[in-house]
Short mmCIF file of C-alpha atoms and ligand atoms in Angstrom, two decimals:
data_model
loop_
_atom_site.label_atom_id
_atom_site.label_comp_id
_atom_site.label_asym_id
_atom_site.label_seq_id
_atom_site.Cartn_x
_atom_site.Cartn_y
_atom_site.Cartn_z
CA UNK Q 1 -6.78 4.98 15.35
CA UNK Q 2 -3.08 5.37 15.89
CA UNK Q 3 -0.45 5.70 18.58
CA UNK Q 4 1.00 9.12 17.78
CA UNK Q 5 -0.09 11.57 20.45
CA UNK Q 6 0.99 14.57 22.48
CA UNK Q 7 2.32 14.06 25.98
CA UNK Q 8 3.33 17.14 27.94
CA UNK Q 9 3.24 19.24 24.80
CA UNK Q 10 5.46 16.96 22.75
CA UNK Q 11 4.54 14.50 20.01
CA UNK Q 12 5.29 10.86 20.79
CA UNK Q 13 5.23 7.63 18.82
CA UNK Q 14 3.84 5.32 21.48
CA UNK Q 15 6.15 6.08 24.46
CA UNK Q 16 9.02 7.54 22.45
CA UNK Q 17 9.40 11.29 21.87
CA UNK Q 18 9.77 11.95 18.14
CA UNK Q 19 12.34 14.61 19.01
CA UNK Q 20 14.57 11.85 20.38
CA UNK Q 21 14.38 9.94 17.11
CA UNK Q 22 15.07 13.10 15.11
CA UNK Q 23 18.08 13.86 17.25
CA UNK Q 24 19.57 10.38 17.02
CA UNK Q 25 18.58 9.24 13.53
CA UNK Q 26 18.24 12.58 11.81
CA UNK Q 27 15.52 13.80 9.48
CA UNK Q 28 13.68 13.03 7.33
CA UNK Q 29 12.77 9.64 8.77
CA UNK Q 30 9.71 7.46 8.55
CA UNK Q 31 8.52 6.32 11.98
CA UNK Q 32 6.14 3.38 12.39
CA UNK Q 33 4.17 2.32 15.44
CA UNK Q 34 4.18 -1.43 15.87
CA UNK Q 35 1.21 -1.24 18.27
CA UNK Q 36 -0.86 0.52 15.61
CA UNK Q 37 0.13 -2.00 12.97
CA UNK Q 38 -0.78 -4.93 15.20
CA UNK Q 39 -4.05 -3.42 16.24
CA UNK Q 40 -5.08 -2.61 12.67
CA UNK Q 41 -4.29 -6.10 11.51
CA UNK Q 42 -6.14 -7.76 14.38
CA UNK Q 43 -9.23 -5.58 14.02
CA UNK Q 44 -9.36 -6.30 10.30
CA UNK Q 45 -8.77 -10.01 10.73
CA UNK Q 46 -11.30 -10.35 13.54
CA UNK Q 47 -13.96 -8.60 11.48
CA UNK Q 48 -14.02 -11.71 9.29
CA UNK Q 49 -13.49 -14.26 12.06
CA UNK Q 50 -16.74 -16.13 11.52
CA UNK Q 51 -15.82 -16.88 7.91
CA UNK Q 52 -13.06 -19.06 6.53
CA UNK Q 53 -10.66 -16.34 5.36
CA UNK Q 54 -7.07 -15.25 4.82
CA UNK Q 55 -5.80 -11.67 5.10
CA UNK Q 56 -2.96 -11.08 2.65
CA UNK Q 57 -1.27 -7.76 3.40
CA UNK Q 58 -0.65 -5.78 0.19
CA UNK Q 59 3.12 -5.49 0.38
CA UNK Q 60 3.20 -2.60 -2.10
CA UNK Q 61 1.71 -0.34 0.58
CA UNK Q 62 4.76 -0.80 2.78
CA UNK Q 63 7.42 -3.33 1.97
CA UNK Q 64 9.64 -2.83 5.02
CA UNK Q 65 10.86 -6.15 6.40
CA UNK Q 66 9.97 -5.01 9.92
CA UNK Q 67 6.41 -4.17 8.89
CA UNK Q 68 5.82 -7.37 6.95
CA UNK Q 69 7.36 -9.49 9.73
CA UNK Q 70 5.15 -7.80 12.33
CA UNK Q 71 2.08 -8.80 10.33
CA UNK Q 72 3.41 -12.26 9.43
CA UNK Q 73 3.73 -12.98 13.17
CA UNK Q 74 0.01 -12.36 13.45
CA UNK Q 75 -0.73 -14.81 10.67
CA UNK Q 76 -0.89 -12.44 7.72
CA UNK Q 77 -0.33 -13.64 4.21
CA UNK Q 78 0.95 -11.34 1.48
CA UNK Q 79 -0.44 -9.91 -1.72
CA UNK Q 80 2.51 -9.34 -4.05
CA UNK Q 81 2.90 -7.80 -7.49
CA UNK Q 82 6.50 -8.57 -8.40
CA UNK Q 83 9.35 -10.99 -7.94
CA UNK Q 84 10.90 -8.42 -5.60
CA UNK Q 85 7.85 -8.47 -3.36
CA UNK Q 86 7.93 -12.28 -3.39
CA UNK Q 87 11.48 -12.21 -2.03
CA UNK Q 88 10.62 -9.52 0.51
CA UNK Q 89 7.49 -11.32 1.70
CA UNK Q 90 9.22 -14.65 2.16
CA UNK Q 91 12.31 -13.09 3.75
CA UNK Q 92 10.02 -11.48 6.34
CA UNK Q 93 8.52 -14.85 7.18
CA UNK Q 94 5.32 -15.04 5.16
CA UNK Q 95 4.76 -18.71 4.26
CA UNK Q 96 4.56 -19.19 0.49
CA UNK Q 97 1.17 -20.84 0.77
CA UNK Q 98 -0.21 -17.55 2.09
CA UNK Q 99 0.98 -15.50 -0.88
CA UNK Q 100 -1.23 -14.35 -3.73
CA UNK Q 101 0.38 -12.81 -6.78
CA UNK Q 102 -1.54 -9.97 -8.49
CA UNK Q 103 -0.65 -7.57 -11.31
CA UNK Q 104 -1.11 -7.23 -15.06
CA UNK Q 105 2.48 -7.81 -16.12
CA UNK Q 106 4.30 -10.76 -14.61
CA UNK Q 107 7.45 -11.82 -16.43
CA UNK Q 108 8.20 -15.50 -17.06
CA UNK Q 109 11.10 -15.31 -14.59
CA UNK Q 110 8.75 -13.95 -11.95
CA UNK Q 111 6.21 -16.68 -12.68
CA UNK Q 112 8.89 -19.29 -12.34
CA UNK Q 113 10.14 -17.90 -9.01
CA UNK Q 114 6.62 -17.88 -7.58
CA UNK Q 115 5.98 -21.43 -8.80
CA UNK Q 116 9.23 -22.61 -7.26
CA UNK Q 117 8.23 -20.99 -3.98
CA UNK Q 118 4.84 -22.70 -4.09
CA UNK Q 119 2.53 -19.70 -3.68
CA UNK Q 120 -1.19 -20.00 -2.95
CA UNK Q 121 -2.49 -18.43 -6.16
CA UNK Q 122 -1.71 -16.32 -9.21
CA UNK Q 123 -4.35 -13.73 -10.03
CA UNK Q 124 -4.23 -13.57 -13.83
CA UNK Q 125 -5.43 -10.67 -15.89
CA UNK Q 126 -5.26 -11.58 -19.58
CA UNK Q 127 -5.64 -14.47 -21.99
CA UNK Q 128 -1.98 -14.25 -22.96
CA UNK Q 129 -0.91 -14.39 -19.34
CA UNK Q 130 -2.83 -17.66 -18.93
CA UNK Q 131 -1.03 -19.18 -21.87
CA UNK Q 132 2.35 -17.97 -20.64
CA UNK Q 133 1.87 -19.30 -17.11
CA UNK Q 134 0.63 -22.63 -18.48
CA UNK Q 135 3.85 -22.88 -20.50
CA UNK Q 136 6.13 -21.95 -17.62
CA UNK Q 137 4.40 -24.39 -15.26
CA UNK Q 138 4.56 -27.10 -17.93
CA UNK Q 139 8.31 -26.65 -18.35
CA UNK Q 140 8.66 -27.06 -14.58
CA UNK Q 141 6.37 -30.08 -14.42
CA UNK Q 142 4.00 -28.20 -12.10
CA UNK Q 143 0.39 -27.12 -12.06
CA UNK Q 144 -0.05 -23.42 -11.35
CA UNK Q 145 -2.90 -22.47 -8.99
CA UNK Q 146 -4.79 -19.60 -10.63
CA UNK Q 147 -7.67 -17.22 -10.34
CA UNK Q 148 -8.79 -14.79 -12.98
CA UNK Q 149 -9.04 -11.19 -11.95
CA UNK Q 150 -12.41 -9.88 -12.92
CA UNK Q 151 -12.94 -6.24 -13.77
CA UNK Q 152 -16.50 -5.83 -12.51
CA UNK Q 153 -16.95 -2.36 -14.03
CA UNK Q 154 -18.03 -0.65 -10.83
CA UNK Q 155 -17.07 2.88 -9.92
CA UNK Q 156 -15.01 2.86 -6.73
CA UNK Q 157 -15.70 6.61 -6.34
CA UNK Q 158 -12.13 7.37 -5.48
CA UNK Q 159 -9.28 9.31 -7.11
CA UNK Q 160 -9.10 8.43 -10.86
CA UNK Q 161 -5.43 7.40 -10.54
CA UNK Q 162 -6.31 4.71 -7.96
CA UNK Q 163 -9.53 3.45 -9.57
CA UNK Q 164 -8.97 0.00 -11.03
CA UNK Q 165 -12.38 -1.64 -11.51
CA UNK Q 166 -13.79 0.35 -14.42
CA UNK Q 167 -13.89 -1.23 -17.84
CA UNK Q 168 -11.60 1.51 -19.20
CA UNK Q 169 -8.89 0.57 -16.65
CA UNK Q 170 -6.09 -1.81 -17.64
CA UNK Q 171 -6.94 -4.28 -14.89
CA UNK Q 172 -8.67 -7.64 -15.03
CA UNK Q 173 -11.03 -9.25 -17.52
CA UNK Q 174 -14.64 -8.22 -17.95
CA UNK Q 175 -17.14 -10.72 -16.58
CA UNK Q 176 -18.15 -12.29 -19.90
CA UNK Q 177 -14.60 -12.60 -21.11
CA UNK Q 178 -13.59 -14.06 -17.75
CA UNK Q 179 -16.29 -16.72 -18.12
CA UNK Q 180 -14.88 -17.68 -21.51
CA UNK Q 181 -11.32 -17.63 -20.24
CA UNK Q 182 -12.20 -19.94 -17.33
CA UNK Q 183 -13.49 -22.46 -19.83
CA UNK Q 184 -10.36 -22.18 -21.94
CA UNK Q 185 -8.15 -22.34 -18.86
CA UNK Q 186 -9.90 -25.54 -17.79
CA UNK Q 187 -8.35 -27.11 -20.89
CA UNK Q 188 -4.84 -25.91 -20.16
CA UNK Q 189 -3.09 -28.89 -18.59
CA UNK Q 190 -0.71 -27.02 -16.32
CA UNK Q 191 -3.19 -24.69 -14.64
CA UNK Q 192 -5.32 -25.51 -11.65
CA UNK Q 193 -8.41 -23.29 -11.43
CA UNK Q 194 -8.40 -22.21 -7.83
CA UNK Q 195 -10.32 -19.00 -7.43
CA UNK Q 196 -11.70 -15.74 -8.67
CA UNK Q 197 -10.40 -12.30 -7.74
CA UNK Q 198 -11.03 -8.61 -8.10
CA UNK Q 199 -9.67 -5.32 -6.78
CA UNK Q 200 -11.67 -2.25 -7.70
CA UNK Q 201 -9.55 0.56 -6.35
CA UNK Q 202 -7.94 2.12 -3.34
CA UNK Q 203 -8.98 4.57 -0.60
CA UNK Q 204 -12.68 3.67 -0.92
CA UNK Q 205 -14.84 5.43 1.62
CA UNK Q 206 -18.14 3.63 0.89
CA UNK Q 207 -19.05 -0.04 1.09
CA UNK Q 208 -21.47 -0.07 -1.85
CA UNK Q 209 -18.87 -0.45 -4.62
CA UNK Q 210 -17.38 -3.46 -2.78
CA UNK Q 211 -20.82 -5.03 -2.39
CA UNK Q 212 -21.64 -4.37 -6.07
CA UNK Q 213 -18.39 -5.99 -7.17
CA UNK Q 214 -19.05 -9.01 -4.97
CA UNK Q 215 -22.52 -9.37 -6.42
CA UNK Q 216 -21.11 -9.44 -9.95
CA UNK Q 217 -18.52 -11.98 -8.92
CA UNK Q 218 -21.31 -14.05 -7.37
CA UNK Q 219 -23.15 -14.17 -10.68
CA UNK Q 220 -19.98 -15.31 -12.42
CA UNK Q 221 -19.32 -18.00 -9.78
CA UNK Q 222 -22.89 -19.28 -10.36
CA UNK Q 223 -22.36 -19.41 -14.13
CA UNK Q 224 -19.07 -21.24 -13.64
CA UNK Q 225 -20.71 -23.79 -11.37
CA UNK Q 226 -23.32 -24.34 -14.06
CA UNK Q 227 -20.48 -25.06 -16.46
CA UNK Q 228 -18.91 -27.55 -14.05
CA UNK Q 229 -16.13 -25.26 -12.80
CA UNK Q 230 -15.82 -25.29 -9.01
CA UNK Q 231 -13.55 -22.83 -7.24
CA UNK Q 232 -12.13 -22.65 -3.70
CA UNK Q 233 -11.04 -19.05 -3.16
CA UNK Q 234 -12.81 -15.72 -3.50
CA UNK Q 235 -10.26 -12.88 -3.43
CA UNK Q 236 -11.89 -9.49 -2.97
CA UNK Q 237 -8.67 -7.46 -3.13
CA UNK Q 238 -7.96 -4.45 -0.94
CA UNK Q 239 -9.09 -0.87 -1.10
CA UNK Q 240 -10.67 0.05 2.22
CA UNK Q 241 -9.96 3.73 2.85
CA UNK Q 242 -8.66 5.55 5.92
CA UNK Q 243 -9.07 8.98 7.46
CA UNK Q 244 -6.47 11.41 6.20
CA UNK Q 245 -8.56 14.51 6.82
CA UNK Q 246 -12.35 14.44 7.26
CA UNK Q 247 -13.11 11.17 5.44
CA UNK Q 248 -15.36 8.75 7.29
CA UNK Q 249 -14.61 5.38 5.73
CA UNK Q 250 -16.46 2.30 6.92
CA UNK Q 251 -14.78 0.50 9.80
CA UNK Q 252 -13.37 -2.96 9.07
CA UNK Q 253 -16.41 -4.35 10.94
CA UNK Q 254 -18.82 -2.41 8.71
CA UNK Q 255 -16.88 -3.42 5.62
CA UNK Q 256 -16.97 -7.08 6.68
CA UNK Q 257 -20.66 -6.83 7.53
CA UNK Q 258 -21.47 -5.57 4.05
CA UNK Q 259 -19.74 -8.54 2.44
CA UNK Q 260 -20.09 -11.46 4.80
CA UNK Q 261 -23.61 -12.65 4.10
CA UNK Q 262 -23.14 -12.71 0.35
CA UNK Q 263 -19.65 -14.21 0.68
CA UNK Q 264 -20.88 -16.94 3.02
CA UNK Q 265 -23.63 -17.85 0.56
CA UNK Q 266 -21.03 -18.43 -2.14
CA UNK Q 267 -19.27 -20.92 0.12
CA UNK Q 268 -15.68 -20.10 -0.92
CA UNK Q 269 -12.76 -19.21 1.34
CA UNK Q 270 -12.39 -15.46 1.38
CA UNK Q 271 -9.06 -13.79 0.61
CA UNK Q 272 -8.60 -10.08 1.39
CA UNK Q 273 -5.70 -7.88 0.32
CA UNK Q 274 -5.73 -4.79 2.54
CA UNK Q 275 -2.76 -2.44 2.42
CA UNK Q 276 -3.53 1.13 3.38
CA UNK Q 277 -6.03 0.34 6.14
CA UNK Q 278 -3.39 -1.69 7.97
CA UNK Q 279 -0.37 0.55 7.61
CA UNK Q 280 -1.52 4.02 6.50
CA UNK Q 281 -2.07 5.57 9.90
CA UNK Q 282 0.67 3.49 11.50
CA UNK Q 283 3.42 5.67 10.04
CA UNK Q 284 4.52 9.29 9.89
CA UNK Q 285 7.22 11.14 8.03
CA UNK Q 286 9.29 13.11 10.50
CA UNK Q 287 10.96 16.15 9.00
CA UNK Q 288 12.49 19.45 9.90
CA UNK Q 289 11.80 22.99 8.76
CA UNK Q 290 14.81 24.29 6.84
CA UNK Q 291 13.58 27.78 6.09
CA UNK Q 292 10.46 29.85 5.80
CA UNK Q 293 9.89 32.54 3.22
CA UNK Q 294 7.20 34.96 2.23
CA UNK Q 295 6.42 35.93 -1.32
CA UNK Q 296 3.82 38.48 -2.39
CA UNK Q 297 1.18 35.72 -2.46
CA UNK Q 298 2.35 32.87 -0.24
CA UNK Q 299 3.98 31.84 2.99
CA UNK Q 300 6.28 28.90 2.29
CA UNK Q 301 7.59 26.46 4.86
CA UNK Q 302 10.52 24.64 3.26
CA UNK Q 303 11.20 21.30 4.89
CA UNK Q 304 13.89 18.67 4.41
CA UNK Q 305 11.51 16.02 2.96
CA UNK Q 306 10.30 16.22 -0.60
CA UNK Q 307 8.15 14.53 -3.19
CA UNK Q 308 10.86 11.91 -3.64
CA UNK Q 309 10.27 10.85 -0.02
CA UNK Q 310 6.47 11.12 -0.07
CA UNK Q 311 4.97 11.49 -3.53
CA UNK Q 312 1.28 11.21 -2.62
CA UNK Q 313 0.51 14.97 -2.42
CA UNK Q 314 2.25 15.60 -5.76
CA UNK Q 315 0.78 12.57 -7.46
CA UNK Q 316 -2.77 12.41 -6.11
CA UNK Q 317 -3.20 15.83 -4.54
CA UNK Q 318 -3.58 13.88 -1.34
CA UNK Q 319 -4.16 15.53 2.00
CA UNK Q 320 -1.62 14.62 4.65
CA UNK Q 321 -2.15 16.24 8.04
CA UNK Q 322 0.83 18.15 9.43
CA UNK Q 323 1.44 18.14 13.16
CA UNK Q 324 4.18 20.14 14.83
CA UNK Q 325 6.30 17.93 17.09
CA UNK Q 326 6.25 20.65 19.73
CA UNK Q 327 2.56 21.10 20.40
CA UNK Q 328 1.06 24.29 19.07
CA UNK Q 329 0.54 26.57 22.05
CA UNK Q 330 -2.55 28.09 20.48
CA UNK Q 331 -0.71 31.06 18.97
CA UNK Q 332 -1.48 32.68 15.63
CA UNK Q 333 -2.04 30.53 12.57
CA UNK Q 334 -0.56 31.12 9.13
CA UNK Q 335 -1.86 29.88 5.81
CA UNK Q 336 1.18 27.99 4.57
CA UNK Q 337 2.47 25.89 1.72
CA UNK Q 338 4.74 23.17 3.07
CA UNK Q 339 7.21 22.35 0.32
CA UNK Q 340 10.30 20.21 -0.18
CA UNK Q 341 13.75 20.87 -1.64
CA UNK Q 342 13.05 19.25 -5.03
CA UNK Q 343 13.22 21.38 -8.15
CA UNK Q 344 9.58 20.93 -9.13
CA UNK Q 345 6.59 23.12 -8.50
CA UNK Q 346 4.69 19.94 -7.73
CA UNK Q 347 6.98 19.25 -4.79
CA UNK Q 348 4.69 20.01 -1.88
CA UNK Q 349 3.41 18.25 1.20
CA UNK Q 350 0.57 20.66 1.97
CA UNK Q 351 -0.95 23.63 0.18
CA UNK Q 352 -2.81 26.61 1.60
CA UNK Q 353 -2.94 24.89 4.95
CA UNK Q 354 -3.72 26.71 8.19
CA UNK Q 355 -0.76 25.84 10.40
CA UNK Q 356 0.99 27.21 13.45
CA UNK Q 357 3.74 29.67 12.64
CA UNK Q 358 6.46 27.08 12.05
CA UNK Q 359 10.01 28.30 12.47
CA UNK Q 360 13.40 27.32 11.14
CA UNK Q 361 14.69 24.15 12.82
CA UNK Q 362 11.29 23.03 14.04
CA UNK Q 363 10.24 19.39 13.66
CA UNK Q 364 6.99 18.39 12.01
CA UNK Q 365 5.24 15.07 11.47
CA UNK Q 366 3.51 14.42 8.18
CA UNK Q 367 0.74 12.14 9.34
CA UNK Q 368 -0.81 9.06 7.69
CA UNK Q 369 2.35 8.37 5.74
CA UNK Q 370 2.72 4.66 6.49
CA UNK Q 371 1.11 3.47 3.26
CA UNK Q 372 2.58 4.28 -0.16
CA UNK Q 373 5.14 6.51 1.54
CA UNK Q 374 8.56 4.90 1.69
CA UNK Q 375 7.45 2.20 -0.77
CA UNK Q 376 6.96 4.86 -3.47
CA UNK Q 377 10.04 6.88 -2.55
CA UNK Q 378 12.55 7.63 -5.26
CA UNK Q 379 16.04 9.07 -5.27
CA UNK Q 380 15.15 11.93 -7.62
CA UNK Q 381 17.57 14.84 -7.32
CA UNK Q 382 20.10 12.26 -6.05
CA UNK Q 383 18.51 12.29 -2.65
CA UNK Q 384 19.28 9.07 -0.76
CA UNK Q 385 16.24 7.35 0.70
CA UNK Q 386 15.49 8.21 4.29
CA UNK Q 387 15.75 6.05 7.41
CA UNK Q 388 12.84 3.98 8.72
CA UNK Q 389 12.30 3.52 12.43
CA UNK Q 390 9.98 1.12 14.24
CA UNK Q 391 8.68 1.96 17.70
CA UNK Q 392 7.21 -0.49 20.17
CA UNK Q 393 6.23 0.90 23.56
CA UNK Q 394 9.31 2.67 24.87
CA UNK Q 395 11.69 0.92 22.49
CA UNK Q 396 12.69 2.01 19.05
CA UNK Q 397 14.92 0.63 16.36
CA UNK Q 398 16.26 1.79 12.99
CA UNK Q 399 14.77 -0.85 10.70
CA UNK Q 400 16.35 0.64 7.60
CA UNK Q 401 19.29 2.94 7.83
CA UNK Q 402 19.53 6.07 5.75
CA UNK Q 403 20.88 5.36 2.29
CA UNK Q 404 24.16 6.96 1.26
CA UNK Q 405 25.07 8.80 -1.91
CA UNK Q 406 27.71 6.11 -2.59
CA UNK Q 407 24.91 3.54 -2.60
CA UNK Q 408 23.05 5.62 -5.16
CA UNK Q 409 26.02 5.47 -7.53
CA UNK Q 410 26.82 1.81 -6.92
CA UNK Q 411 26.54 -0.08 -10.18
CA UNK Q 412 27.32 2.95 -12.32
CA UNK Q 413 30.44 3.23 -14.48
CA UNK Q 414 31.76 5.23 -17.39
CA UNK Q 415 31.77 3.64 -20.85
CA UNK Q 416 35.10 1.88 -21.60
CA UNK Q 417 36.05 4.56 -24.11
CA UNK Q 418 36.05 7.19 -21.38
CA UNK Q 419 37.99 5.30 -18.79
N1 LLP I 501 -4.64 -5.66 -4.16
C1 LLP I 501 -4.32 -5.18 -5.36
C2 LLP I 501 -4.38 -6.06 -6.52
C3 LLP I 501 -3.90 -3.85 -5.50
O1 LLP I 501 -3.59 -3.38 -6.70
C4 LLP I 501 -3.84 -3.00 -4.36
C5 LLP I 501 -3.41 -1.61 -4.47
C6 LLP I 501 -4.18 -3.56 -3.11
C7 LLP I 501 -4.59 -4.87 -3.05
C8 LLP I 501 -4.13 -2.77 -1.84
O2 LLP I 501 -5.01 -1.69 -1.86
P1 LLP I 501 -5.24 -0.82 -0.54
O3 LLP I 501 -5.91 -1.69 0.51
O4 LLP I 501 -3.94 -0.33 -0.07
O5 LLP I 501 -6.12 0.29 -1.00
N2 LLP I 501 -0.25 4.60 -4.48
C9 LLP I 501 -1.66 4.85 -4.29
C10 LLP I 501 -2.45 3.57 -4.07
C11 LLP I 501 -2.26 2.56 -5.16
C12 LLP I 501 -2.97 1.28 -4.88
C13 LLP I 501 -2.54 0.21 -5.82
N3 LLP I 501 -3.12 -1.06 -5.59
C14 LLP I 501 -1.83 5.82 -3.14
O6 LLP I 501 -0.85 6.25 -2.55
O7 LLP I 501 -2.95 6.24 -2.86
#
């Protein structure tokens, strides 16, 4: 579900014509629908309403202040993976006691900042990390609330680059090792054992891997209880997929249904870390056709956005739907490659796609670009990062202005001997 639709032959974000945004803000620009964001969050949150739970939005999916603040107003917590995301989450109004901190490589400075803030829980992923956090907390005279991230060794059946719960992946601790580490952690004076966590991958389109992971966590929780270790929180991570093309992922209700009974039996407060399912279809990348060209084998549509703005097609071969802003009148279709200006063959947004005959100057929307779009953007080829716009009903606002080239060079200097 989303709020990008055609009205009188023109593509709108809610009640705002995208052509208006293109004209006033320029292209490329990311455009987010606040109504879609709010709806996605509410539907997800309500799916778990009969259980004690907390939805922590995975900030890495979209770390715009406007997006995080929209969700924070609805009661969202945040799942963070860096000191930067801690600052962003709190600046956007997420209370520290609704923040969980995931990730395999937290620095001591990052640990300290999160302890100072008073976050809900650190999800720890290695024996050395436990020792390090215990030391940092000790120096600060605090007890750090922790969970261990378990790698349940289940196949998420998604793209290999976004699979995280297989034993060959770098993430988490296998169940037996986790059991041992809980016992060792119980003896570390500056840690408070608070929960157990896992995250098996992203863009999952089946519920079974989630249910399998939960079952394995359940066994571990039982073993821990037997050993006298009682926990409060059960963090199942994120990962629920969305429709980019023809995928039919479970709805949040179906996802919740598959987990609730088992989760309720375990009697812990549930923490969920959705990213993509909240924001993925709430954003588009608005861009303009610069040129078209035909080669002996291809028809290329060259647009003003590239892999630096949206890396998902290049990185994961992802499918992103392409909609013309001026509705296709049903004319002839052309098999096209939509490519960006970057000097890489991998710089494409769509390949061998049947599209209307797009012409120079025409606007297009790259759909489903709200998650891992701007947040993964780079400035490769010295391309400043694009503007971000939030729409709500008939209103719209630039929530991040286009970066300038001067900003790209800020902080650079020549070595003294060349000055
Ligand atoms: N929690 C943890 C610990 C995670 O590592 C992630 C995502 C999430 C939650 C949120 O997962 P989601 O609900 O969004 O699937 N850049 C890739 C996706 C990488 C996901 C990384 N971890 C992409 O564009 O497909």
